[in-house]
Coordinates of C-alpha atoms and ligand atoms in Angstrom, one line a residue:
X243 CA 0.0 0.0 0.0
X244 CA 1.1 3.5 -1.0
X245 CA 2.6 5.5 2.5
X246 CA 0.4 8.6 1.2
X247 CA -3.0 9.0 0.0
X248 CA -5.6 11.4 -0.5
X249 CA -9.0 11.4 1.1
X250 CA -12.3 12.4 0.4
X251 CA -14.6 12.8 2.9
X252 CA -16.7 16.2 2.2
X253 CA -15.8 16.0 -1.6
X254 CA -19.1 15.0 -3.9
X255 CA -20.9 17.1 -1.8
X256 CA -21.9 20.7 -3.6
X257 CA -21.9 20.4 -7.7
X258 CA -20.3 24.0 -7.4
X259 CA -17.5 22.4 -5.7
X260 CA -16.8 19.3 -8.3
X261 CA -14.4 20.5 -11.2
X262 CA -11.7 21.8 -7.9
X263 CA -12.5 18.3 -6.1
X264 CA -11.7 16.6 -9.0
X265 CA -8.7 18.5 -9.8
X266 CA -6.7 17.9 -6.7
X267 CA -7.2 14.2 -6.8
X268 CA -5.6 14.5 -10.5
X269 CA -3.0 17.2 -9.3
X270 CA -2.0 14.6 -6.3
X271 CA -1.9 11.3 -8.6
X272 CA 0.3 13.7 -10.9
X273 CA 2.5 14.3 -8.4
X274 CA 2.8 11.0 -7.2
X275 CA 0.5 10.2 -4.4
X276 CA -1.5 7.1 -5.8
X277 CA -3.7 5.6 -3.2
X278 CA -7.5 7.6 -2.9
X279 CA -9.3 6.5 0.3
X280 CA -13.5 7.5 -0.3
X281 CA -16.4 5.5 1.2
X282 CA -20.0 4.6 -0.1
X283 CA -21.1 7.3 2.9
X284 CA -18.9 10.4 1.7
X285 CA -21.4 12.7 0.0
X286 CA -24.1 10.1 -0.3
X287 CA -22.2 8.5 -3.1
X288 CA -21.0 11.9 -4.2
X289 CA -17.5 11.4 -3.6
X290 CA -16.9 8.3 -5.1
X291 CA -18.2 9.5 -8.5
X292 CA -15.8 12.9 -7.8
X293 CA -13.5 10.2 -7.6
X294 CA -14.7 8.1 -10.8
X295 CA -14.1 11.0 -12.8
X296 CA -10.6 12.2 -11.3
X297 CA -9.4 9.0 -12.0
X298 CA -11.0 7.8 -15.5
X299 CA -8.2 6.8 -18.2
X300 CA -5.7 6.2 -15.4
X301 CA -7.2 3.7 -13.1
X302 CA -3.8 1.3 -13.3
X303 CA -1.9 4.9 -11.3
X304 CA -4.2 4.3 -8.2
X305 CA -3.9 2.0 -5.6
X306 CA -8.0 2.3 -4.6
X307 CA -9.7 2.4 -1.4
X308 CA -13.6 2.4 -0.2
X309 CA -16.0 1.4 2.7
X310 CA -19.1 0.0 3.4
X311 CA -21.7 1.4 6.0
X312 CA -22.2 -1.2 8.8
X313 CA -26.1 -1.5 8.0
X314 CA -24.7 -2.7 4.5
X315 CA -22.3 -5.3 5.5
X316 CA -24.3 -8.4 5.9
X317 CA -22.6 -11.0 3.2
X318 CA -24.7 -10.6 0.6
X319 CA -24.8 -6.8 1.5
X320 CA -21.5 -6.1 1.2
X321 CA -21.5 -7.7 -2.3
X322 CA -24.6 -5.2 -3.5
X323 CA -22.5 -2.4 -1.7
X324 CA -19.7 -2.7 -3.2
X325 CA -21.1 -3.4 -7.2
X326 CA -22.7 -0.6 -6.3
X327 CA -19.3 1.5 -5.7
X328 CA -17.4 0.3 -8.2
X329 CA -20.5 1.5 -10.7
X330 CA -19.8 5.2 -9.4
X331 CA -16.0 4.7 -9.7
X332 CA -16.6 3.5 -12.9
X333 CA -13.9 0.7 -12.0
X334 CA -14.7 -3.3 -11.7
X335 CA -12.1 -3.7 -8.6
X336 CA -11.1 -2.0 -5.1
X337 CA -7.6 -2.4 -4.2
X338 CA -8.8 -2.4 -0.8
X339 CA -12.6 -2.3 0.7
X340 CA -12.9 -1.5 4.4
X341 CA -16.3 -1.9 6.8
X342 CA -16.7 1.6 8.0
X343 CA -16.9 1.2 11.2
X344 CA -18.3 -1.9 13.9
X345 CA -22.2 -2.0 13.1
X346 CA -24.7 -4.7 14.1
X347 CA -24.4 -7.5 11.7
X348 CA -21.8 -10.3 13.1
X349 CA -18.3 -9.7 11.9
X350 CA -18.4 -13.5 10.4
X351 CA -20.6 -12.2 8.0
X352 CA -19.3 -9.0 6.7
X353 CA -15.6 -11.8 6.3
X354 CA -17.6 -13.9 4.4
X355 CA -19.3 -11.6 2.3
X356 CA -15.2 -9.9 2.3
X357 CA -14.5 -13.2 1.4
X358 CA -16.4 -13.6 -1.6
X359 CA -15.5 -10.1 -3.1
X360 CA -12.1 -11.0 -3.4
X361 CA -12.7 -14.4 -4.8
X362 CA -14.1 -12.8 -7.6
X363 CA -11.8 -10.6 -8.3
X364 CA -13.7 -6.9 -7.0
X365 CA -11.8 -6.5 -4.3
X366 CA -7.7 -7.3 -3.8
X367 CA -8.0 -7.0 -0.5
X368 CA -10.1 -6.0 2.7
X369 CA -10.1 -4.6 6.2
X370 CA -11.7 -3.0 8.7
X371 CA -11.9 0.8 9.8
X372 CA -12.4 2.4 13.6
X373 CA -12.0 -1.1 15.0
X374 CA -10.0 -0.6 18.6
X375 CA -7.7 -3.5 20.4
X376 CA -11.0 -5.5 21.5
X377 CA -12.7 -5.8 18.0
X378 CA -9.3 -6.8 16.4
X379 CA -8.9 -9.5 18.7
X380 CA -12.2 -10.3 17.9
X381 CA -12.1 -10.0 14.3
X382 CA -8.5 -12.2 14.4
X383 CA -10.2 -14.7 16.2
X384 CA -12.6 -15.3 13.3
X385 CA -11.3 -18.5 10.5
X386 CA -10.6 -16.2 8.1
X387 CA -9.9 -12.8 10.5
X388 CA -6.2 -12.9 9.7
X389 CA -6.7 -11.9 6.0
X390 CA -7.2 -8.6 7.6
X391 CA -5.0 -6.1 5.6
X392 CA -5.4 -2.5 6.7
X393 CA -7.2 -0.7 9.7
X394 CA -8.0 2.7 9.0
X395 CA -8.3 4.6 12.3
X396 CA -7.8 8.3 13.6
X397 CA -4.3 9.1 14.2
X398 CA -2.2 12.2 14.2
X399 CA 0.8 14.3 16.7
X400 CA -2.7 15.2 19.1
X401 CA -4.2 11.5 18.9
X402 CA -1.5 8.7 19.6
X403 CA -3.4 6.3 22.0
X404 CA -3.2 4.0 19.5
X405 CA 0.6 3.8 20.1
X406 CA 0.0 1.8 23.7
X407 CA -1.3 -1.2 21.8
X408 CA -3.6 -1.3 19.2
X409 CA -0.3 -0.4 16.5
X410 CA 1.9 -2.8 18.1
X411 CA -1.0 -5.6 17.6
X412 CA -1.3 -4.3 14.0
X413 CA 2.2 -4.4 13.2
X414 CA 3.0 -7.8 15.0
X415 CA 0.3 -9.0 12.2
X416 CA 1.3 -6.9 9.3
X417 CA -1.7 -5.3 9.4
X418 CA -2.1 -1.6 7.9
X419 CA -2.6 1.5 10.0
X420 CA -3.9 3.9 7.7
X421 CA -4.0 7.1 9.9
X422 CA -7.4 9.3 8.8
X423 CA -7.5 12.8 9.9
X424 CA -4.1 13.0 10.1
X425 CA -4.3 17.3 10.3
X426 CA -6.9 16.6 13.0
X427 CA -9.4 17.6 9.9
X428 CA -7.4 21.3 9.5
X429 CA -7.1 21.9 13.3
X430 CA -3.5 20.7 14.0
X431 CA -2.3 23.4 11.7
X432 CA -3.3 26.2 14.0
X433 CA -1.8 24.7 16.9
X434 CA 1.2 27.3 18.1
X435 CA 4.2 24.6 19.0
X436 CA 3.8 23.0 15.9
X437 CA 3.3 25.9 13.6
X438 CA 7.2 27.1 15.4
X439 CA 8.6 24.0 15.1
X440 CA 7.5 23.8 11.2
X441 CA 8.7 27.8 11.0
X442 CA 12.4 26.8 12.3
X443 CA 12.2 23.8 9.6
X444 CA 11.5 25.5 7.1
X445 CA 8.5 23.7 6.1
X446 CA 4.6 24.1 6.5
X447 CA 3.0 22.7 9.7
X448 CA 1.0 20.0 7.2
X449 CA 4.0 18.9 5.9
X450 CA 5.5 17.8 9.6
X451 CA 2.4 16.7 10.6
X452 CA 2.5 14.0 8.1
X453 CA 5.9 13.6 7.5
X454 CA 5.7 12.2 11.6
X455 CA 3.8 10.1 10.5
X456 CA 5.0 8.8 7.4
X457 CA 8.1 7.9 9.8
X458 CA 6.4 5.3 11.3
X459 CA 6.8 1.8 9.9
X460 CA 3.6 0.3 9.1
X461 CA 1.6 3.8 9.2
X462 CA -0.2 4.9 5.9
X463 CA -1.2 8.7 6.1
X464 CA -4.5 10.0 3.7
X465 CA -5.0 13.9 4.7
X466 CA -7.8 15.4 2.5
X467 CA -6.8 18.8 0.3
X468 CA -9.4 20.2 -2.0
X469 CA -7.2 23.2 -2.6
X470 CA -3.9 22.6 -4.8
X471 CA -1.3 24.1 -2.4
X472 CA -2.3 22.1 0.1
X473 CA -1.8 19.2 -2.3
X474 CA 1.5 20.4 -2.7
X475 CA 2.8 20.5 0.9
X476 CA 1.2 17.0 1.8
X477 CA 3.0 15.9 -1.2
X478 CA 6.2 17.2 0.5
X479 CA 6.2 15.1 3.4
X480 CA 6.9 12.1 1.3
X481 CA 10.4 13.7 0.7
X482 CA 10.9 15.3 4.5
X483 CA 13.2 13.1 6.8
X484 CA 12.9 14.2 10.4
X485 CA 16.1 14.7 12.4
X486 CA 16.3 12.9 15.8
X487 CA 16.0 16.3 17.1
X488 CA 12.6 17.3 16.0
X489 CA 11.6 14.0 16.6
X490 CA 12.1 15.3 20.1
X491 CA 10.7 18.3 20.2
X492 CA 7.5 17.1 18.8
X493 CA 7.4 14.4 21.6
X494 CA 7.8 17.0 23.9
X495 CA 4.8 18.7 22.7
X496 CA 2.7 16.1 22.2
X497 CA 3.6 13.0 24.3
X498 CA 2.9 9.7 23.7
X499 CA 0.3 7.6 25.7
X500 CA 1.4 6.1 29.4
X501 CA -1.3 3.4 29.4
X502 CA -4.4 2.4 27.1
X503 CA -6.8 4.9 25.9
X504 CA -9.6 4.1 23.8
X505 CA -10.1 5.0 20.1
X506 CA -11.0 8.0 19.2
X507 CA -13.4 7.9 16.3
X508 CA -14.9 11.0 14.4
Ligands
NAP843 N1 -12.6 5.8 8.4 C1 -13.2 6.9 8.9 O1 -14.0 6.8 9.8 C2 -12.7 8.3 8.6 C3 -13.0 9.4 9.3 C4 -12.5 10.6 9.0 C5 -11.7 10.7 7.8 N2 -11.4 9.6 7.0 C6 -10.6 9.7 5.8 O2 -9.4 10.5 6.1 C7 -9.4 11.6 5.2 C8 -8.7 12.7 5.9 O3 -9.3 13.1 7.1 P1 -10.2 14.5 7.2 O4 -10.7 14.9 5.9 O5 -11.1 14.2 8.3 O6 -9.2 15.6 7.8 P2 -7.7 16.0 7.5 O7 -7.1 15.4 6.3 O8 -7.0 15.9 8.8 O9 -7.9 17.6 7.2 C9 -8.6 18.1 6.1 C10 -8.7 19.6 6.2 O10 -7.4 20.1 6.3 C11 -7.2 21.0 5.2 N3 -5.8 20.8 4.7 C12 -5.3 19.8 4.0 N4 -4.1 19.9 3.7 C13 -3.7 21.2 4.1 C14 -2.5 21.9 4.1 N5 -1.4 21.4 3.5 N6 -2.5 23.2 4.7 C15 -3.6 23.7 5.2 N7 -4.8 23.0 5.3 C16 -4.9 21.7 4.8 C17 -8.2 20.7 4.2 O11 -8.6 21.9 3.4 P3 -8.9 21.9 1.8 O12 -9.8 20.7 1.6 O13 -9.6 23.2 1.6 O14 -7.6 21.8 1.1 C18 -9.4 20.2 5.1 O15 -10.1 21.3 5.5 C19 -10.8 11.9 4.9 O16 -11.0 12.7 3.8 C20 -11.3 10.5 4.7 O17 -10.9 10.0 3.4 C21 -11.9 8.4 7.4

């Protein structure tokens, strides 16, 4: 899986907003970053067609992502769900489909119908998203659990619980962490330390917000950036190597966890 992606959520939302939305996802698979992350819910379906048309003529670039809503992931649901995705993509596969977050139906069921997808071909691979320590086990647990290959949760420099266990657990089983509001959905870029520490860089506060986390092994990053500079400086962190030293500084600022904490999910 591509270290950097794009996301989506609030694209596919206002028709006035389409030709920019679609233009960043182009501007950031031109400039390298390949994997888009959208979801059946973004936009009501909105966003997955913004992303249909961004990536037309050039599917083989991207390295594709979706989810399916909880209600939709019975077995035979998450089959409709996703035909029903790949329709607006205008694509027949996922590179990876992800349940959205933990719903009602039994987990068994969304793996089998998980199961199914990629035995014909529509999906390469699946996962899960917002699923803490306890629904991993879970999930693991299952027969077929352990073809688990990403789990997309929030993570950035103000949200690292996920550093007490739940990424160790995902490492140890070479599963994913693709970190989701990774600029704390615009906020971190206001925060004061951060904005310094970026200013003595040399380089925008987005930029070493991701570029932290591209440092971690096993972390996947997918900030969203309708506007093109911003596509530009997330692009940057894939070439920023953090010194030790800032490595320290930003651990100062925003310490890692001393014990569990649970998930945070938006
Ligand atoms: N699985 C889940 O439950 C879940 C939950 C939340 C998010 N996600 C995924 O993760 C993606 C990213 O998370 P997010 O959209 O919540 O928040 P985010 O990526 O942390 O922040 C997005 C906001 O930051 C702004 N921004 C982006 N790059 C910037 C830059 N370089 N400088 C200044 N501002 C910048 C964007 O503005 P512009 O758009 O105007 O450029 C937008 O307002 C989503 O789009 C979605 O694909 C998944």
């Amino acid at each position: 899986m591509p270290a950097l992606g794009l996301g989506t959520w609030r694209m596919g939302e206002r028709t006035r907003d389409r030709a920019k939305e679609v233009a960043a996802l182009r501007l950031g698979l031109d400039l390298g970053i390949t994997l888009i992350d959208t979801a059946e819910m973004y936009g009501d379906g909105g966003a997955e067609e913004v992303v249909g048309e961004a990536i037309a003529g050039r599917r083989d670039e991207v390295f594709l992502v979706s989810k399916v809503y909880p209600h939709n992931a019975s077995r035979n649901g998450v089959i409709a769900a996703c035909e029903r995705s790949l329709e607006r993509l205008g694509t027949d596969r996922l590179d990876l489909y992800l349940l959205h977050w933990r719903g009602r139906v039994p987990l068994r069921e969304t793996v089998a119908g998980f199961e199914a997808l990629r035995d014909s071909g529509k999906v390469r691979d699946w996962g899960v998203s917002n699923f803490d320590r306890k629904d991993m086990d879970e999930l693991l647990a299952l027969p077929l659990g352990a073809h688990c290959a990403a789990n997309q949760v929030q993570y950035h420099l103000r949200c690292r619980g996920i550093e007490w266990d739940l990424l160790p657990l995902c490492r140890q089983r070479r599963i994913a962490i693709m970190a989701y509001s990774p600029l704390d959905e615009g906020r971190l870029l206001k925060h004061g330390p951060l904005v310094a520490i970026a200013e003595r860089e040399g380089v925008r506060p987005a930029t070493l917000a991701i570029a932290w986390l591209l440092a971690r092994s096993g972390v996947a990053a997918i900030p969203k950036a309708a506007n093109a500079s911003h596509v530009h400086d997330n692009k940057n962190a894939l070439d920023l190597a953090l010194s030790p030293e800032v490595m320290q500084k930003l651990d100062a600022v925003f310490p890692a966890p001393r014990g569990p904490v649970p998930l945070q999910v938006i």
